[in-house]
Short mmCIF file of C-alpha atoms in Angstrom, two decimals:
data_model
loop_
_atom_site.label_atom_id
_atom_site.label_comp_id
_atom_site.label_asym_id
_atom_site.label_seq_id
_atom_site.Cartn_x
_atom_site.Cartn_y
_atom_site.Cartn_z
CA MET A 1 0.00 0.00 0.00
CA ASN A 2 1.12 3.55 -0.71
CA LEU A 3 2.87 4.77 2.46
CA ALA A 4 1.17 8.19 2.63
CA ARG A 5 -2.27 6.68 2.10
CA GLU A 6 -1.45 3.96 4.63
CA ASP A 7 -0.54 6.66 7.17
CA THR A 8 -3.87 8.40 6.53
CA LEU A 9 -5.77 5.12 6.88
CA ILE A 10 -3.99 4.30 10.14
CA ARG A 11 -4.89 7.70 11.61
CA GLN A 12 -8.52 7.03 10.69
CA LEU A 13 -8.50 3.51 12.14
CA VAL A 14 -7.01 4.45 15.53
CA ARG A 15 -9.13 7.55 16.06
CA GLY A 16 -10.98 7.34 19.37
CA PHE A 17 -8.93 4.49 20.85
CA THR A 18 -7.52 4.81 24.37
CA ARG A 19 -3.74 5.14 24.40
CA SER A 20 -1.61 3.11 26.80
CA PRO A 21 0.16 5.29 29.39
CA LEU A 22 3.18 2.98 28.96
CA GLN A 23 3.58 3.68 25.24
CA MET A 24 6.54 5.90 24.43
CA ASN A 25 6.16 6.51 20.68
CA GLN A 26 3.53 8.59 18.94
CA LEU A 27 1.75 7.46 15.77
CA HIS A 28 4.20 6.72 12.89
CA GLU A 29 7.25 7.63 15.04
CA SER A 30 8.75 4.15 15.23
CA ASP A 31 8.92 0.91 13.26
CA THR A 32 7.77 -0.83 16.46
CA GLU A 33 5.44 0.12 19.29
CA LEU A 34 7.55 0.95 22.36
CA LEU A 35 6.24 0.37 25.88
CA ARG A 36 7.96 0.98 29.20
CA LEU A 37 8.16 -2.15 31.35
CA PRO A 38 7.43 -1.01 34.93
CA GLY A 39 10.05 -2.00 37.47
CA THR A 40 12.73 -2.69 34.84
CA GLU A 41 15.33 -0.82 32.81
CA LEU A 42 13.87 -2.23 29.60
CA VAL A 43 11.47 -1.07 26.91
CA LEU A 44 9.28 -3.63 25.12
CA ALA A 45 9.30 -3.37 21.31
CA VAL A 46 6.31 -4.99 19.59
CA THR A 47 5.51 -5.13 15.89
CA THR A 48 3.22 -7.00 13.52
CA ASP A 49 3.26 -7.46 9.76
CA ALA A 50 1.20 -9.55 7.38
CA ILE A 51 2.15 -11.11 4.05
CA VAL A 52 -1.05 -10.59 2.08
CA GLU A 53 -0.62 -8.00 -0.68
CA GLU A 54 2.66 -9.56 -1.78
CA ILE A 55 0.95 -12.93 -2.30
CA GLU A 56 -2.08 -11.33 -3.99
CA GLN A 57 0.15 -9.41 -6.40
CA GLY A 58 2.29 -12.42 -7.24
CA LEU A 59 5.48 -11.01 -5.73
CA TYR A 60 5.82 -13.96 -3.35
CA GLU A 61 4.78 -17.32 -4.77
CA ASP A 62 7.42 -19.73 -3.48
CA PRO A 63 6.35 -21.17 -0.09
CA TYR A 64 9.85 -21.04 1.39
CA GLN A 65 10.13 -17.37 0.45
CA ILE A 66 6.71 -16.63 1.96
CA GLY A 67 7.82 -18.28 5.20
CA TRP A 68 11.16 -16.46 5.27
CA MET A 69 9.55 -13.08 4.60
CA THR A 70 6.84 -13.67 7.21
CA ILE A 71 9.52 -13.47 9.89
CA THR A 72 11.93 -11.08 8.17
CA VAL A 73 9.49 -8.18 7.78
CA SER A 74 8.85 -8.08 11.53
CA ALA A 75 12.49 -8.78 12.41
CA SER A 76 13.42 -5.75 10.30
CA ASP A 77 11.09 -3.57 12.38
CA LEU A 78 12.87 -4.77 15.52
CA ALA A 79 16.17 -3.88 13.87
CA ALA A 80 15.01 -0.32 13.14
CA SER A 81 14.32 0.05 16.87
CA ALA A 82 17.66 -1.56 17.82
CA ALA A 83 15.79 -4.21 19.81
CA ASP A 84 17.05 -7.53 21.08
CA PRO A 85 14.72 -10.27 19.79
CA MET A 86 12.58 -12.17 22.32
CA GLY A 87 10.30 -14.25 20.17
CA VAL A 88 7.58 -14.31 17.54
CA LEU A 89 3.96 -15.40 17.18
CA VAL A 90 2.79 -16.51 13.73
CA THR A 91 -0.68 -16.67 12.21
CA GLU A 92 -1.07 -18.84 9.12
CA THR A 93 -4.16 -18.84 6.90
CA LEU A 94 -4.07 -21.92 4.68
CA PRO A 95 -6.30 -23.68 2.15
CA SER A 96 -8.07 -26.66 3.70
CA GLY A 97 -6.69 -29.92 2.35
CA GLY A 98 -3.71 -28.04 0.95
CA ASP A 99 -0.56 -29.33 -0.68
CA SER A 100 1.65 -30.95 1.98
CA GLU A 101 4.82 -30.08 0.06
CA PHE A 102 3.80 -26.40 -0.01
CA LEU A 103 3.12 -26.49 3.74
CA ASN A 104 6.43 -28.18 4.51
CA GLU A 105 8.37 -25.56 2.53
CA LEU A 106 6.40 -22.74 4.14
CA GLN A 107 7.25 -24.06 7.60
CA ARG A 108 10.88 -24.56 6.63
CA GLY A 109 11.11 -20.91 5.60
CA ILE A 110 9.55 -19.78 8.87
CA ARG A 111 11.81 -22.07 10.91
CA ASP A 112 15.01 -21.05 9.12
CA ALA A 113 14.22 -17.35 9.61
CA CYS A 114 13.37 -17.85 13.28
CA ASP A 115 16.68 -19.65 13.79
CA PHE A 116 18.63 -17.02 11.83
CA TYR A 117 17.22 -14.12 13.87
CA SER A 118 17.18 -15.95 17.23
CA LEU A 119 13.41 -15.39 17.37
CA PRO A 120 11.88 -18.46 19.06
CA LEU A 121 8.38 -19.36 17.90
CA LEU A 122 6.19 -18.57 20.92
CA GLY A 123 2.82 -19.55 19.48
CA GLY A 124 0.25 -18.25 17.04
CA ASP A 125 -2.96 -19.17 15.26
CA THR A 126 -4.10 -21.19 12.25
CA ASN A 127 -7.06 -20.49 9.97
CA PHE A 128 -8.43 -21.92 6.74
CA SER A 129 -9.40 -20.01 3.63
CA SER A 130 -9.14 -20.26 -0.14
CA ARG A 131 -6.07 -17.97 -0.11
CA VAL A 132 -2.76 -18.22 1.72
CA ALA A 133 -1.86 -15.40 4.11
CA THR A 134 0.59 -15.16 6.98
CA CYS A 135 1.25 -12.72 9.80
CA ALA A 136 3.91 -12.41 12.49
CA VAL A 137 4.03 -10.54 15.78
CA ALA A 138 7.62 -10.02 16.91
CA LEU A 139 8.71 -8.96 20.38
CA GLY A 140 12.00 -7.54 21.56
CA THR A 141 13.52 -5.38 24.29
CA VAL A 142 15.67 -2.27 24.27
CA PRO A 143 17.58 -0.78 27.22
CA SER A 144 15.56 2.24 28.34
CA GLY A 145 18.44 4.65 27.63
CA SER A 146 18.99 3.37 24.09
CA VAL A 147 15.58 3.69 22.45
CA LEU A 148 15.81 4.48 18.73
CA THR A 149 12.92 5.87 16.68
CA ARG A 150 12.29 7.59 13.36
CA ARG A 151 12.46 10.99 15.06
CA GLY A 152 15.57 12.77 16.26
CA CYS A 153 17.72 13.63 13.22
CA ARG A 154 18.86 17.23 12.81
CA PRO A 155 20.60 19.31 10.13
CA ASN A 156 24.27 18.30 9.68
CA ASP A 157 23.65 14.73 10.86
CA LEU A 158 25.17 12.19 8.49
CA LEU A 159 22.87 9.85 6.55
CA PHE A 160 23.85 6.18 6.21
CA THR A 161 22.43 2.99 4.79
CA SER A 162 23.23 -0.40 6.29
CA GLY A 163 23.89 -1.81 2.81
CA PRO A 164 23.23 -1.41 -0.94
CA LEU A 165 19.74 -0.27 -1.90
CA GLY A 166 17.31 -1.02 -4.70
CA LEU A 167 17.17 -4.83 -4.69
CA GLY A 168 13.51 -4.85 -3.67
CA SER A 169 12.55 -2.58 -6.56
CA SER A 170 14.43 -4.61 -9.13
CA TYR A 171 12.90 -7.85 -7.85
CA ALA A 172 9.38 -6.38 -7.95
CA LEU A 173 9.91 -4.88 -11.41
CA ARG A 174 11.03 -8.22 -12.81
CA LYS A 175 8.11 -10.05 -11.21
CA LEU A 176 5.43 -7.57 -12.25
CA ALA A 177 6.76 -6.79 -15.72
CA GLY A 178 7.83 -10.34 -16.62
CA ASP A 179 6.24 -12.17 -19.50
CA GLY A 180 6.02 -15.45 -17.63
CA HIS A 181 8.82 -17.08 -19.64
CA ASP A 182 11.64 -15.87 -17.41
CA PRO A 183 10.51 -16.58 -13.84
CA VAL A 184 12.50 -14.87 -11.10
CA PRO A 185 13.95 -17.42 -8.65
CA ALA A 186 12.69 -16.81 -5.12
CA ALA A 187 16.25 -17.28 -3.88
CA GLU A 188 17.13 -13.97 -5.54
CA PHE A 189 15.06 -12.17 -2.92
CA LEU A 190 15.59 -13.49 0.60
CA PRO A 191 16.72 -10.30 2.37
CA LYS A 192 18.14 -10.42 5.87
CA ALA A 193 17.01 -7.99 8.55
CA ARG A 194 19.89 -6.03 10.11
CA LEU A 195 19.36 -7.09 13.71
CA ALA A 196 23.02 -7.62 14.58
CA GLU A 197 24.09 -4.30 13.05
CA SER A 198 21.30 -2.39 14.75
CA ARG A 199 22.83 -2.83 18.19
CA VAL A 200 25.69 -0.58 17.09
CA LEU A 201 23.16 2.17 16.48
CA ARG A 202 21.80 2.30 20.03
CA ARG A 203 24.08 5.03 21.33
CA GLN A 204 25.27 6.40 18.00
CA ALA A 205 22.27 6.99 15.71
CA SER A 206 19.79 9.86 16.06
CA ALA A 207 17.01 8.28 13.94
CA ALA A 208 16.42 5.10 11.96
CA MET A 209 13.83 3.40 9.74
CA ASP A 210 13.89 0.29 7.61
CA THR A 211 13.49 0.47 3.83
CA SER A 212 10.63 -2.02 3.58
CA ASP A 213 8.71 0.45 1.38
CA GLY A 214 11.72 1.51 -0.68
CA MET A 215 14.38 4.13 -0.08
CA ILE A 216 12.51 7.19 -1.37
CA ALA A 217 9.36 6.40 0.60
CA THR A 218 11.53 5.96 3.70
CA VAL A 219 13.25 9.30 3.14
CA ASP A 220 9.86 10.97 2.68
CA GLN A 221 8.64 9.64 6.04
CA LEU A 222 11.80 10.76 7.83
CA MET A 223 11.53 14.22 6.23
CA ARG A 224 7.94 14.70 7.37
CA LEU A 225 8.53 13.45 10.90
CA ASN A 226 11.66 15.53 11.44
CA ASN A 227 10.88 18.55 9.24
CA VAL A 228 14.23 18.26 7.44
CA GLY A 229 15.62 17.47 4.01
CA PHE A 230 18.35 15.18 2.69
CA GLU A 231 21.30 15.85 0.40
CA ILE A 232 22.50 12.53 -1.04
CA GLU A 233 26.10 13.33 -1.94
CA LEU A 234 27.19 9.84 -2.99
CA PRO A 235 26.14 9.15 -6.60
CA VAL A 236 23.32 6.64 -6.82
CA GLU A 237 25.49 4.30 -8.88
CA ARG A 238 27.86 3.98 -5.89
CA PHE A 239 25.29 2.60 -3.45
CA LEU A 240 22.83 0.87 -5.75
CA HIS A 241 22.65 -2.90 -5.46
CA GLN A 242 24.46 -4.60 -8.34
CA GLY A 243 21.32 -6.45 -9.39
CA SER A 244 19.36 -3.19 -9.47
CA ALA A 245 21.96 -1.47 -11.60
CA TYR A 246 21.79 -4.34 -14.08
CA MET A 247 17.99 -4.20 -14.08
CA ALA A 248 17.99 -0.46 -14.76
CA GLU A 249 20.35 -1.00 -17.68
CA CYS A 250 18.22 -3.79 -19.13
CA ALA A 251 15.00 -1.79 -18.73
CA GLU A 252 16.69 1.36 -20.05
CA ILE A 253 15.53 3.48 -17.13
CA PRO A 254 17.48 5.94 -14.95
CA THR A 255 19.25 4.24 -12.07
CA TRP A 256 17.64 6.49 -9.45
CA MET A 257 14.26 4.96 -10.28
CA MET A 258 15.41 1.73 -8.67
CA LEU A 259 15.14 3.59 -5.34
CA ALA A 260 11.56 4.64 -6.02
CA GLY A 261 9.69 1.35 -6.18
CA PRO A 262 7.07 0.49 -3.55
CA HIS A 263 8.87 -2.68 -2.50
CA GLY A 264 12.02 -2.35 -0.46
CA GLU A 265 15.04 -4.42 0.49
CA PHE A 266 14.82 -4.21 4.32
CA GLU A 267 18.05 -2.31 4.86
CA LEU A 268 18.26 0.39 7.54
CA LEU A 269 18.38 4.09 6.71
CA PHE A 270 19.73 6.02 9.68
CA THR A 271 21.38 9.25 10.78
CA VAL A 272 24.41 9.83 13.00
CA PRO A 273 25.44 13.19 14.52
CA PRO A 274 28.84 14.24 13.12
CA GLN A 275 30.46 14.28 16.57
CA ARG A 276 29.66 10.59 16.94
CA SER A 277 30.73 9.50 13.45
CA THR A 278 34.26 8.38 14.35
CA GLU A 279 33.05 6.28 17.28
CA PHE A 280 30.26 4.87 15.13
CA ARG A 281 32.59 3.83 12.32
CA GLY A 282 34.87 2.12 14.80
CA ALA A 283 32.01 0.20 16.40
CA ALA A 284 30.72 -0.87 12.99
CA CYS A 285 34.16 -2.01 11.93
CA SER A 286 34.51 -4.08 15.10
CA ILE A 287 31.65 -6.35 13.96
CA GLY A 288 32.81 -6.49 10.34
CA TRP A 289 30.12 -4.11 9.07
CA SER A 290 30.70 -1.45 6.41
CA PRO A 291 27.74 0.95 6.41
CA ILE A 292 27.52 3.31 3.43
CA GLU A 293 27.57 7.07 4.03
CA LEU A 294 25.07 8.65 1.65
CA GLY A 295 25.00 12.34 2.53
CA VAL A 296 23.77 14.79 5.09
CA VAL A 297 20.59 16.08 6.74
CA VAL A 298 19.72 19.67 5.77
CA SER A 299 17.18 22.18 7.04
CA ASP A 300 15.43 22.68 3.68
CA ARG A 301 12.76 20.07 2.99
CA GLY A 302 13.37 17.92 -0.08
CA LEU A 303 15.47 15.09 -1.47
CA ARG A 304 18.37 15.88 -3.77
CA LEU A 305 20.66 13.26 -5.31
CA SER A 306 23.05 12.62 -8.19
CA SER A 307 22.40 10.04 -10.90
CA ALA A 308 24.24 9.52 -14.19
CA GLY A 309 26.25 12.70 -13.65
CA GLN A 310 23.15 14.82 -13.14
CA ARG A 311 21.96 16.54 -9.96
CA LEU A 312 18.24 15.93 -9.36
CA GLU A 313 15.55 17.00 -6.94
CA ILE A 314 12.95 14.30 -6.34
CA ASP A 315 9.35 15.04 -5.41
CA THR A 316 9.01 12.24 -2.87
CA SER A 317 5.27 12.67 -2.33
CA LEU A 318 4.59 12.24 -6.05
CA VAL A 319 6.84 9.17 -6.21
CA LYS A 320 4.66 7.43 -3.64
CA ASP A 321 1.50 8.28 -5.58
CA VAL A 322 2.83 6.72 -8.78
CA PHE A 323 2.59 3.18 -7.41
CA TYR A 324 -0.66 3.57 -5.49
CA GLN A 325 -2.37 1.22 -7.94
CA ILE A 326 0.16 -1.60 -8.09
CA ASP A 327 -1.66 -3.30 -10.96
CA THR A 328 -1.27 -0.20 -13.13
CA ASP A 329 0.69 -0.77 -16.32
CA ILE A 330 4.38 -0.78 -15.37
CA GLU A 331 5.45 1.19 -18.44
CA HIS A 332 2.92 3.87 -17.58
CA CYS A 333 4.19 3.95 -13.99
CA LEU A 334 7.76 4.46 -15.19
CA GLN A 335 6.66 7.29 -17.46
CA ARG A 336 4.89 9.00 -14.57
CA LEU A 337 7.87 8.38 -12.32
CA SER A 338 10.14 10.30 -14.69
CA LEU A 339 8.03 13.40 -14.03
CA THR A 340 8.86 13.36 -10.31
CA ALA A 341 12.50 14.39 -10.88
CA ARG A 342 13.86 17.71 -12.08
CA ALA A 343 17.42 18.75 -12.83
CA ILE A 344 18.95 21.33 -10.50
#
């Protein structure tokens, strides 16, 4: 779902509900819901995500991939809050009398992801329907003095990504624009949430968010929450995932568009105050992690970046609107997307 429209829908859905006095984050301020645990020095991080639209749209068809992503999307939310994983509850909606091989592969994907993220399966629910759908609720804890949210970045903070960007867009483009004769192997898209790396961010980063909705949508959310802008100084070609760069070349589209798709790659986008940058780089290096410095936070709202030797300003709100109807003709979407950038 389009992120701006999803935000509007969420505001409508929660209107009139009583708010917990233990909850620390406001609406949209964090990838997880953060609650103080009375009598402890810990904050509980809770998140839930469902794999429904991706199955409906044909993005996820392989049962192992569906299982892996069921856990990964919620694990990535924990990572954006720098939380230590506690466990996960899983709801599975399955066809009655379904294919046992499909079910075995689905469970294998869930189990492998749980093991990879150290997220024990705590329980869940099973239902039967004509369509497959899954949902996970992940729980974690954060030391009370190390809570990380989407809010907190300021002008002059440095902007980083935990790894190359654009893989989610290239995967989705291939799946949605394919002619059916060149199926995309599910193994090409099994992203890994950055839980281990996120612990480095606890005392270093000023704000963080995962790129589950794509890099440009993530930047737009951070801009609106913090009333800032972003100058991406590193050329797009330097931080774009290799597979995305190849896809852009094959599709004959500008490389920056691979950051604009509605499907992300579950990296972390985060900011670090300049006075903490040296300590941050050292801590990252100590765990064998090489985050990519993209640019800087600025006071003027907007996203500016360099692609193919050209400096561009991107209208992030229009980018999100382009993909509101995901079943819209892809070629038409790309044409509309080109109108969201202007040379500066």
